[in-house]
mmCIF file of C-alpha atoms in Angstrom:
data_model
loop_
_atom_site.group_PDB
_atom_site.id
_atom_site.type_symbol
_atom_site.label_atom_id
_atom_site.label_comp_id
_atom_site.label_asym_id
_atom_site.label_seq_id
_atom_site.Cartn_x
_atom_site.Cartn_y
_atom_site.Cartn_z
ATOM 1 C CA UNK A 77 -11.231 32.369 -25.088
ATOM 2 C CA UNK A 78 -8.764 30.761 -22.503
ATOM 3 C CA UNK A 79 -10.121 29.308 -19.204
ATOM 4 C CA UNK A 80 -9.101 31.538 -16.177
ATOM 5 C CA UNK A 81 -6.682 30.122 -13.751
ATOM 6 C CA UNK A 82 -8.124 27.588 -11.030
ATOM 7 C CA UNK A 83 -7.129 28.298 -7.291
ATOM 8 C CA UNK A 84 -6.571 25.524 -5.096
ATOM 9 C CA UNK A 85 -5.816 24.476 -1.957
ATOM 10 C CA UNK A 86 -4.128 21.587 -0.099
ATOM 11 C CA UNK A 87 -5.496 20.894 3.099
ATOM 12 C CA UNK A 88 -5.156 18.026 5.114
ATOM 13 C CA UNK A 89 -8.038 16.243 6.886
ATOM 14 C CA UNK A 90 -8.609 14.423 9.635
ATOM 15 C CA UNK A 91 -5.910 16.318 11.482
ATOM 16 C CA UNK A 92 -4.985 19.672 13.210
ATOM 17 C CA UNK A 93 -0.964 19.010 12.617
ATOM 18 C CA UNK A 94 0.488 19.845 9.002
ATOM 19 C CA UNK A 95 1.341 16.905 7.136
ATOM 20 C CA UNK A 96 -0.608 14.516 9.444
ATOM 21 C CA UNK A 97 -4.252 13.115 8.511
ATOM 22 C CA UNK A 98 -5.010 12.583 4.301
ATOM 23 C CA UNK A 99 -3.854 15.805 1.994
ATOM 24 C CA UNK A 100 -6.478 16.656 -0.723
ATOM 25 C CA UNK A 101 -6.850 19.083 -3.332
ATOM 26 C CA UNK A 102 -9.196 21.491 -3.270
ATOM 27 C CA UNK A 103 -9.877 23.064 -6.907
ATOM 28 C CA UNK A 104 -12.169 26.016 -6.559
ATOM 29 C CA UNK A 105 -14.285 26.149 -10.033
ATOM 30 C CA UNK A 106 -15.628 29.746 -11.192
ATOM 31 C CA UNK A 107 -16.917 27.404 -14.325
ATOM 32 C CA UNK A 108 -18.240 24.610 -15.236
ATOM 33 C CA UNK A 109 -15.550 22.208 -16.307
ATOM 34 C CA UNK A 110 -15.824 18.615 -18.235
ATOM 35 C CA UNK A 111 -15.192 15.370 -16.927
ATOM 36 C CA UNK A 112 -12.131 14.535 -18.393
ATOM 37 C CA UNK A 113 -10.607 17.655 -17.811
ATOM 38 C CA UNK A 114 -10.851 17.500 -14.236
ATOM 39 C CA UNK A 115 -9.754 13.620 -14.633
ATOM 40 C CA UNK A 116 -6.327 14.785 -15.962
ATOM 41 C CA UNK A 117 -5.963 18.117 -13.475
ATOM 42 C CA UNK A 118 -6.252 15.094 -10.725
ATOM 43 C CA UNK A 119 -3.763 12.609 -12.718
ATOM 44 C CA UNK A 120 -1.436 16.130 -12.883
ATOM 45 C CA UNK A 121 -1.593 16.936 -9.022
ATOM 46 C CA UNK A 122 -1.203 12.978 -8.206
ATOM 47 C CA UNK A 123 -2.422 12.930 -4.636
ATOM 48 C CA UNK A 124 -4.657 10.332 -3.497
ATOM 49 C CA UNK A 125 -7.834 12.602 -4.305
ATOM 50 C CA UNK A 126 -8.596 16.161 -5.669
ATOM 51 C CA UNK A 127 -12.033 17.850 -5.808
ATOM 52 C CA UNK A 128 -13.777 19.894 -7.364
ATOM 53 C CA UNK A 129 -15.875 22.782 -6.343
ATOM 54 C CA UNK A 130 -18.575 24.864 -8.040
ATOM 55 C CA UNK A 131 -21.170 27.216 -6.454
ATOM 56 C CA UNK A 132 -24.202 26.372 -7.248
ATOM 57 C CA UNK A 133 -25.549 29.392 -8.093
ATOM 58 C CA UNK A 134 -24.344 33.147 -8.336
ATOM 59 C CA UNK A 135 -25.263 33.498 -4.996
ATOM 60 C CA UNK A 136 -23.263 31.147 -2.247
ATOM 61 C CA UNK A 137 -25.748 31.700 0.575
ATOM 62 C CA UNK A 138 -29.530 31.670 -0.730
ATOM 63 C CA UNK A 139 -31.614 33.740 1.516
ATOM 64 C CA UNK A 140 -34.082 31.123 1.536
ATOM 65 C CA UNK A 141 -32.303 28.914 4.487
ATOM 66 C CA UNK A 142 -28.761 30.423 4.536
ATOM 67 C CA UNK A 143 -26.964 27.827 3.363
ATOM 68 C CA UNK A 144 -24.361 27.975 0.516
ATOM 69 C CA UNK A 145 -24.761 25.514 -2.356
ATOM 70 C CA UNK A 146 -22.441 23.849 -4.265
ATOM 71 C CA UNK A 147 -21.507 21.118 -6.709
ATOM 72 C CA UNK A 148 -18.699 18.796 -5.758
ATOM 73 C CA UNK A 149 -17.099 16.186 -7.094
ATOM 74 C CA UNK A 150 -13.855 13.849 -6.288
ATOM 75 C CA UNK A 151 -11.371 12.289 -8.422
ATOM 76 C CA UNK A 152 -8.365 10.103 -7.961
ATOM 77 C CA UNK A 153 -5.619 10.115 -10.437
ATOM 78 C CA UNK A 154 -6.974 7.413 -12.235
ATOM 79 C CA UNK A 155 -10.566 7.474 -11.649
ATOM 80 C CA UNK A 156 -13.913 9.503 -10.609
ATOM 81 C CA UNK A 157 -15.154 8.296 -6.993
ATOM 82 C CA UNK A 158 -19.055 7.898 -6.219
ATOM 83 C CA UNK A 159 -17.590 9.299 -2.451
ATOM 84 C CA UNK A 160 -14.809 10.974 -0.718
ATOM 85 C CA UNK A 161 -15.082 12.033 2.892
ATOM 86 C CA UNK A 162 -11.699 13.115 3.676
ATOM 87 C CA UNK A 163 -12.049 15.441 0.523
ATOM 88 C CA UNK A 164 -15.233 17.068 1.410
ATOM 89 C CA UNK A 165 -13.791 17.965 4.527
ATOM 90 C CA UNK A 166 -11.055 19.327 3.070
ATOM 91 C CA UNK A 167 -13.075 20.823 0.951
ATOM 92 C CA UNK A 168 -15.785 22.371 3.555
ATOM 93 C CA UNK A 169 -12.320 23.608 5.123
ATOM 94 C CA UNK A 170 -11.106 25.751 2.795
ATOM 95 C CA UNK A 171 -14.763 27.389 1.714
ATOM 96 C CA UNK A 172 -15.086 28.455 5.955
ATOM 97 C CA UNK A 173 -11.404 29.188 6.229
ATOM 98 C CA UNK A 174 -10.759 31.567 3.069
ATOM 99 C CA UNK A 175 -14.035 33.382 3.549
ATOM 100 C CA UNK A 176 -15.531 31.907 0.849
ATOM 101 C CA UNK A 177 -18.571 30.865 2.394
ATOM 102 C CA UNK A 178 -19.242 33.103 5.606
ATOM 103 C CA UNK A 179 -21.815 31.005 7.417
ATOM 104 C CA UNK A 180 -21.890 27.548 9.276
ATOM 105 C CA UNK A 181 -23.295 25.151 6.757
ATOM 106 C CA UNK A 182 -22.186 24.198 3.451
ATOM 107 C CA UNK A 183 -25.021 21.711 1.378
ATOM 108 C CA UNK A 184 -23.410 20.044 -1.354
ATOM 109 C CA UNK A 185 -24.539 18.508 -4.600
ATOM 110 C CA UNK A 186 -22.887 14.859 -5.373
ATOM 111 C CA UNK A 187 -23.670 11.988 -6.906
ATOM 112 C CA UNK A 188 -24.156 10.293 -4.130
ATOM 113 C CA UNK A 189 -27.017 12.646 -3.195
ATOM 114 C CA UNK A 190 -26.713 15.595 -0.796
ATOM 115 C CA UNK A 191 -24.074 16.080 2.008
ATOM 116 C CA UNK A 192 -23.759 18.722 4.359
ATOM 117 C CA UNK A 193 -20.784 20.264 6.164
ATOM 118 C CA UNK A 194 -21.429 21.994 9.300
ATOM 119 C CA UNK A 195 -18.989 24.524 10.973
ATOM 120 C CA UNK A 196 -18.469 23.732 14.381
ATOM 121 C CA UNK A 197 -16.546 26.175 16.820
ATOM 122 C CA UNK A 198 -13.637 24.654 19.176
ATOM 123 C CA UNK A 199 -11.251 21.946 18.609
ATOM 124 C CA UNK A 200 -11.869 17.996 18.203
ATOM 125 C CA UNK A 201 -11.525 17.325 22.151
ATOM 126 C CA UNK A 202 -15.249 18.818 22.302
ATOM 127 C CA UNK A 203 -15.781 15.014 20.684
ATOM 128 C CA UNK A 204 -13.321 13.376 23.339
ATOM 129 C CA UNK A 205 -10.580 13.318 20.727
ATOM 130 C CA UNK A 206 -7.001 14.561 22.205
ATOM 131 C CA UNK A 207 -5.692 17.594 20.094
ATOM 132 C CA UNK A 208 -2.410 18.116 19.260
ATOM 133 C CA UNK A 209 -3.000 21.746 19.316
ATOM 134 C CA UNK A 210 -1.773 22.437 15.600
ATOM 135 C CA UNK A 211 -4.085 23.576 14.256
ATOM 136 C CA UNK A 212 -4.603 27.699 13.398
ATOM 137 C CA UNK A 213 -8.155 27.815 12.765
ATOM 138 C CA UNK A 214 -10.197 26.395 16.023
ATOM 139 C CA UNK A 215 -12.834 24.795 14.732
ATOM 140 C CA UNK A 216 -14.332 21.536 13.637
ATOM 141 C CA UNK A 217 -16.435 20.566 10.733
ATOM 142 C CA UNK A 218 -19.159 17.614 10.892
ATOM 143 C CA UNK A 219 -20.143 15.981 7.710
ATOM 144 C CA UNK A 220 -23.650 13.903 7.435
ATOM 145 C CA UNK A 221 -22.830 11.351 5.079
ATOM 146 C CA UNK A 222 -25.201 8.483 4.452
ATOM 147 C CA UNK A 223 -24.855 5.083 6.065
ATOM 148 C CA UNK A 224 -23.747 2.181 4.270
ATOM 149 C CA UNK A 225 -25.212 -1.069 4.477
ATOM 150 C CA UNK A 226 -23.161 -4.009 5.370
ATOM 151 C CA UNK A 227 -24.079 -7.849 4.623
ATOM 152 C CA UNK A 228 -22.851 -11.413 5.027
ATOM 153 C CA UNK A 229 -19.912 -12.318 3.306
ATOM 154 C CA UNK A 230 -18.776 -15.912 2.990
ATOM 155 C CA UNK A 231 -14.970 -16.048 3.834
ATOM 156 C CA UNK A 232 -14.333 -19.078 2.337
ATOM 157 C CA UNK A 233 -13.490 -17.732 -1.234
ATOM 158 C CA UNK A 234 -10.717 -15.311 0.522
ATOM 159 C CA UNK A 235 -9.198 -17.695 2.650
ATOM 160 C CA UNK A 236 -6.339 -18.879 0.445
ATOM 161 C CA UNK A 237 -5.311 -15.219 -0.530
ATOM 162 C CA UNK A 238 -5.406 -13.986 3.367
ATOM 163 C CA UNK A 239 -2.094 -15.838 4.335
ATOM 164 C CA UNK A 240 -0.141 -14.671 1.259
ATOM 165 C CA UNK A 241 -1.785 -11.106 0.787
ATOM 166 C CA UNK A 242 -2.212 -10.122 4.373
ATOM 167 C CA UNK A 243 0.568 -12.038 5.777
ATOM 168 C CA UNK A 244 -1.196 -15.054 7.762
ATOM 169 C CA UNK A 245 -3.355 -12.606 10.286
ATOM 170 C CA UNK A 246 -5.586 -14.237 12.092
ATOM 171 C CA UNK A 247 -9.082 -12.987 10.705
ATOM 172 C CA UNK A 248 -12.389 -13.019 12.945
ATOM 173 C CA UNK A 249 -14.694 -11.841 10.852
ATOM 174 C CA UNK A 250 -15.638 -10.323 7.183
ATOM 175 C CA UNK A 251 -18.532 -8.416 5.881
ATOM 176 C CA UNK A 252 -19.311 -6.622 2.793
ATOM 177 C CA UNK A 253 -20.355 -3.276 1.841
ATOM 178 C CA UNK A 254 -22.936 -3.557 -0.170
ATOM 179 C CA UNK A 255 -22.596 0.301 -2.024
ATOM 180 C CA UNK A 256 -18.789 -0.328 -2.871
ATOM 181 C CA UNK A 257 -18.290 -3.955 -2.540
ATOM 182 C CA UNK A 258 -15.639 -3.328 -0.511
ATOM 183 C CA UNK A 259 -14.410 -6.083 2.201
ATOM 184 C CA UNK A 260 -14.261 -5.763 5.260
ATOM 185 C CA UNK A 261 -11.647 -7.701 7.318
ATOM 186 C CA UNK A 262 -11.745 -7.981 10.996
ATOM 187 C CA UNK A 263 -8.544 -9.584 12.653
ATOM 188 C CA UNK A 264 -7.715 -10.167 16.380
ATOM 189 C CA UNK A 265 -6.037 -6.898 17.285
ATOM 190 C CA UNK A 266 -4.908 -3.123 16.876
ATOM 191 C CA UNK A 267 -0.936 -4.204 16.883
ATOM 192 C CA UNK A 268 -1.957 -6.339 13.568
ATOM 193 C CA UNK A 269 -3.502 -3.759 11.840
ATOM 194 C CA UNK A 270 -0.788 -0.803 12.215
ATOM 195 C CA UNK A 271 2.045 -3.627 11.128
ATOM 196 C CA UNK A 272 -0.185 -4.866 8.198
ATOM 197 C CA UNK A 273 2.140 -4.832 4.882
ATOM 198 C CA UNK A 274 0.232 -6.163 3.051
ATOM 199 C CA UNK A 275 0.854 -7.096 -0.930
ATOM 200 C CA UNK A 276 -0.600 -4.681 -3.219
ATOM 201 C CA UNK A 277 -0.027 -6.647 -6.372
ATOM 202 C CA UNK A 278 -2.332 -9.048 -5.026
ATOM 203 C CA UNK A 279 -5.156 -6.839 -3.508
ATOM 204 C CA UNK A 280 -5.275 -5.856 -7.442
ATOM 205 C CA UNK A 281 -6.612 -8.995 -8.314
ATOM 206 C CA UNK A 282 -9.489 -9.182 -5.444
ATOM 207 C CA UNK A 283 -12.924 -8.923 -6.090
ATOM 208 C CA UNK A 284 -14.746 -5.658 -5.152
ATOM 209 C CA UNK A 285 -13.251 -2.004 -4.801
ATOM 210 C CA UNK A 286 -11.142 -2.088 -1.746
ATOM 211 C CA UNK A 287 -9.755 -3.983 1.473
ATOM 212 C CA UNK A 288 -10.829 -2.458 4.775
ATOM 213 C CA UNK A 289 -8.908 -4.242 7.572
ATOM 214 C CA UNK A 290 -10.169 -3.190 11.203
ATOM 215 C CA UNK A 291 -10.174 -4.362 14.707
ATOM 216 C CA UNK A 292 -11.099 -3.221 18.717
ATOM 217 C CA UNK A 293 -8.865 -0.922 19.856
ATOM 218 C CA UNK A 294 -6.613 -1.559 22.894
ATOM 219 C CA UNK A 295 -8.602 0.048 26.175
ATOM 220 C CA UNK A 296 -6.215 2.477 26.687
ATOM 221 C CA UNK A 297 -5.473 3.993 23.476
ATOM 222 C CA UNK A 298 -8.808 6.414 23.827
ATOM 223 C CA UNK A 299 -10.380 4.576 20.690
ATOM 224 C CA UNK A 300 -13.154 2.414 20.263
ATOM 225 C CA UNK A 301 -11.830 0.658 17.150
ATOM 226 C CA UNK A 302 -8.745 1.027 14.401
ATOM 227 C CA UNK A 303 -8.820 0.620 10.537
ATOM 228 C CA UNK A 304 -6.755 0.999 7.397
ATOM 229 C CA UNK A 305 -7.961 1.021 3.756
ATOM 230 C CA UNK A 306 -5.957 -0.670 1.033
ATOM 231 C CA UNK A 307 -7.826 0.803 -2.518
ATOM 232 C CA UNK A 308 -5.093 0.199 -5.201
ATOM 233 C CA UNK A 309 -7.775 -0.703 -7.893
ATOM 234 C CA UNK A 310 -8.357 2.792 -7.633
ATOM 235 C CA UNK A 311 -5.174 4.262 -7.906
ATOM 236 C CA UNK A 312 -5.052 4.821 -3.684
ATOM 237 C CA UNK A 313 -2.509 1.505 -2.425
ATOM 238 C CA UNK A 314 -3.521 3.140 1.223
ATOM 239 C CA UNK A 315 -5.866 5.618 1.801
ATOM 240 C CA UNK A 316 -4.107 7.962 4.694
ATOM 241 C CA UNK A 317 -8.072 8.381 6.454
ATOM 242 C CA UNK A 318 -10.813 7.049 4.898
ATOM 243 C CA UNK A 319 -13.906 8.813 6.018
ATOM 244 C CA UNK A 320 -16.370 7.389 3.957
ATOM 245 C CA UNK A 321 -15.530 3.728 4.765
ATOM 246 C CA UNK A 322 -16.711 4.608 8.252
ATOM 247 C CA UNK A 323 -20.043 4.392 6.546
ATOM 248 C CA UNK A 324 -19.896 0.976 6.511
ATOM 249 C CA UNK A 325 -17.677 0.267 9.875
ATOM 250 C CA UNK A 326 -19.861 2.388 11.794
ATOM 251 C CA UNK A 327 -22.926 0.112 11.565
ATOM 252 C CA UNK A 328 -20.521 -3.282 11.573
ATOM 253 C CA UNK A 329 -18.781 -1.737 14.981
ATOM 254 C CA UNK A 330 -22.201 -0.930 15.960
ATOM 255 C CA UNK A 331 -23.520 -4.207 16.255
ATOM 256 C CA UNK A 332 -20.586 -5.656 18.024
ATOM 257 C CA UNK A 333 -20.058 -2.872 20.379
ATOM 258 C CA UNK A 334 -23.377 -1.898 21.524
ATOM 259 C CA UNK A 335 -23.224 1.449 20.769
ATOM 260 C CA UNK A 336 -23.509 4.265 18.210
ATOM 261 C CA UNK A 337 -20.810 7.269 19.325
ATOM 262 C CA UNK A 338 -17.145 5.759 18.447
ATOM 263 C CA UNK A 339 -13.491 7.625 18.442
ATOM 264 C CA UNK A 340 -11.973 5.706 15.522
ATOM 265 C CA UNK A 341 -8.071 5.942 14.313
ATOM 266 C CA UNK A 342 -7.131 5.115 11.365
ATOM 267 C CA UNK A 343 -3.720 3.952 11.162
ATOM 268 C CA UNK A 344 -1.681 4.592 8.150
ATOM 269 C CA UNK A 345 1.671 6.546 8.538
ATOM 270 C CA UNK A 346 0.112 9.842 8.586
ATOM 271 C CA UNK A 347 -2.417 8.572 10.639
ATOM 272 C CA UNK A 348 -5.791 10.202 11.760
ATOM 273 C CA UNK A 349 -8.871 10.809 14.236
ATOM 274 C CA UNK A 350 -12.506 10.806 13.764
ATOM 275 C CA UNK A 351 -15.729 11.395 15.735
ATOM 276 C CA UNK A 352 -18.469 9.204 14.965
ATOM 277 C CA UNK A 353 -22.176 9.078 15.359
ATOM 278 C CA UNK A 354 -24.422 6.497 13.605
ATOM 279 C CA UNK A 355 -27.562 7.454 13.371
ATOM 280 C CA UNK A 356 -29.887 4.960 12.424
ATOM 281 C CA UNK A 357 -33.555 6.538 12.879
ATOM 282 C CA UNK A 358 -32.697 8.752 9.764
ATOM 283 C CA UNK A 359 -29.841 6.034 7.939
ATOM 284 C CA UNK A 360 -26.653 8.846 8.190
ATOM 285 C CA UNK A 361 -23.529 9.062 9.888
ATOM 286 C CA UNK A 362 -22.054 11.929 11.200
ATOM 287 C CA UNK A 363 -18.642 12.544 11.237
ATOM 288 C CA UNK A 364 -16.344 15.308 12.713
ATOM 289 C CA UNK A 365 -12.849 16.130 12.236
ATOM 290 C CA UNK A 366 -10.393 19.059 11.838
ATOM 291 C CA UNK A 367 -8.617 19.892 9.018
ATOM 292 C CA UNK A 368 -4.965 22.432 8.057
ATOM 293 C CA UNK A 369 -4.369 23.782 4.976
ATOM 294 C CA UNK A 370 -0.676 23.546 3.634
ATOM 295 C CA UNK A 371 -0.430 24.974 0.294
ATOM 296 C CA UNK A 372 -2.510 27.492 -2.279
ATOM 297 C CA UNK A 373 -1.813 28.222 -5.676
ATOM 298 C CA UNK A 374 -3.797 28.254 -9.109
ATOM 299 C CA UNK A 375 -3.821 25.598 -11.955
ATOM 300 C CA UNK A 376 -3.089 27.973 -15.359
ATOM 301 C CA UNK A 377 -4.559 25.649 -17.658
#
């Protein structure tokens, strides 16, 4: 018996302007589908990250606590990821928007534990975040992601690859995350991290996952700090907005900045904003953002 068609959605994240923030594909799954299938379905849409959505149960919103349950995982097209924040989002986005799920909180099952999306009425500027004012559906979505936990990392073994990879920027710091093994780069200012070009050919060959290069924001851009992700081990040379690397840079901007509420930017070509709050009595993050959907369809195979 044939499979019955998949609908999905494109929606992008972090953003409430059409083709702004990160796109992601939204696959809604009436079935339980393998591993590799969904591996190819994400190699044949070839966007930075699709996921994959499955109720829980037949019933989205258990009368026991309201909330709607579901299973949800991410892919790239070349490899599953442990975490996606831009794609839950997205994700969480299309269940409120399409009617899908009718109340405010979505709980879903990951591999990475538990993460819950929370419908939140009004636009991003509630959070201290200008809006653009593109967005058709006026409302924001907070996601309570854990925190990651970021060590010591001795720069010394880098040093010879920062001048050629990231073009001779002047680094202050680097940590490490200790759940990805990703790196994170500090360097002296915002203008050096949104002219970055950095060579992909040689991020391939650095230890860990990804390249996370950050620094202070300028006082009167309205942010507290400014990133970019660099992931082409995984099949993503620049993540658009990286949400769940803000695991990690919300406790390392934490301890520099003396606080625990940010507005970050991440500053890719699409670019996009977040609202941040570490929260370190319970080890999560919180983070909000608004998200548009640009395209629906259904996958026949």
């Amino acid at each position: 018996m044939a499979n019955s068609p998949v609908k999905y959605a494109m929606v992008d994240a972090f953003t409430d302007v059409p083709f702004k923030g990160n796109p992601a594909v939204v696959c809604v799954l009436e079935e339980e589908r393998d591993g590799h299938w969904m591996q190819e379905a994400a190699k044949e849409f070839g966007i930075c990250v699709t996921a994959f959505v499955r109720p829980a149960s037949r019933e989205c919103t258990p009368p026991e606590n309201g909330d709607a349950i579901f299973h949800l995982r991410w892919f790239t097209p070349v490899t599953e990821l442990g975490i996606c924040g831009h794609a839950t989002l997205a994700t969480s986005h299309h269940l409120f928007s399409s009617g899908i799920v009718a109340g405010t909180r979505i709980k879903f099952l990951t591999n990475s534990g538990p993460i819950t999306a929370d419908k939140i009425e009004g636009s991003l500027s509630a959070a201290g975040v200008t809006s653009a004012g593109g967005a058709k559906d006026e409302f924001c979505i907070e996601l309570d992601l854990p925190r990651f936990t970021v060590h010591d990392c001795d720069p010394a073994p880098y040093m010879s690859l920062f001048s050629e990879t990231l073009n001779g920027v002047q680094i202050k710091g680097t940590k490490k995350v200790s759940c990805t093994e990703d790196l994170i780069v500090e360097i002296d200012s915002g203008d050096a991290v949104r002219e970055l070009q950095p060579r992909m050919d040689e991020l391939r060959k650095w230890p860990g996952r990804a390249v996370v290069v950050t620094a202070i924001a300028s006082p009167d851009s309205g942010f507290d700090f400014i990133s970019r992700f660099f992931g082409p081990k995984i099949g993503i040379d620049e993540d658009h907005v990286c949400a769940s690397t803000h695991c990690g840079l919300a406790p390392y901007w934490s301890s520099k900045l003396g606080k625990c509420k940010f507005i970050a930017y991440m500053a890719s070509k699409r670019g996009g904003q977040l609202a941040i709050q570490l929260k370190e009595e319970t080890g999560r993050v919180l983070i909000r953002g608004q998200a548009v959907t640009t395209m629906v369809g259904s996958l026949l195979v």
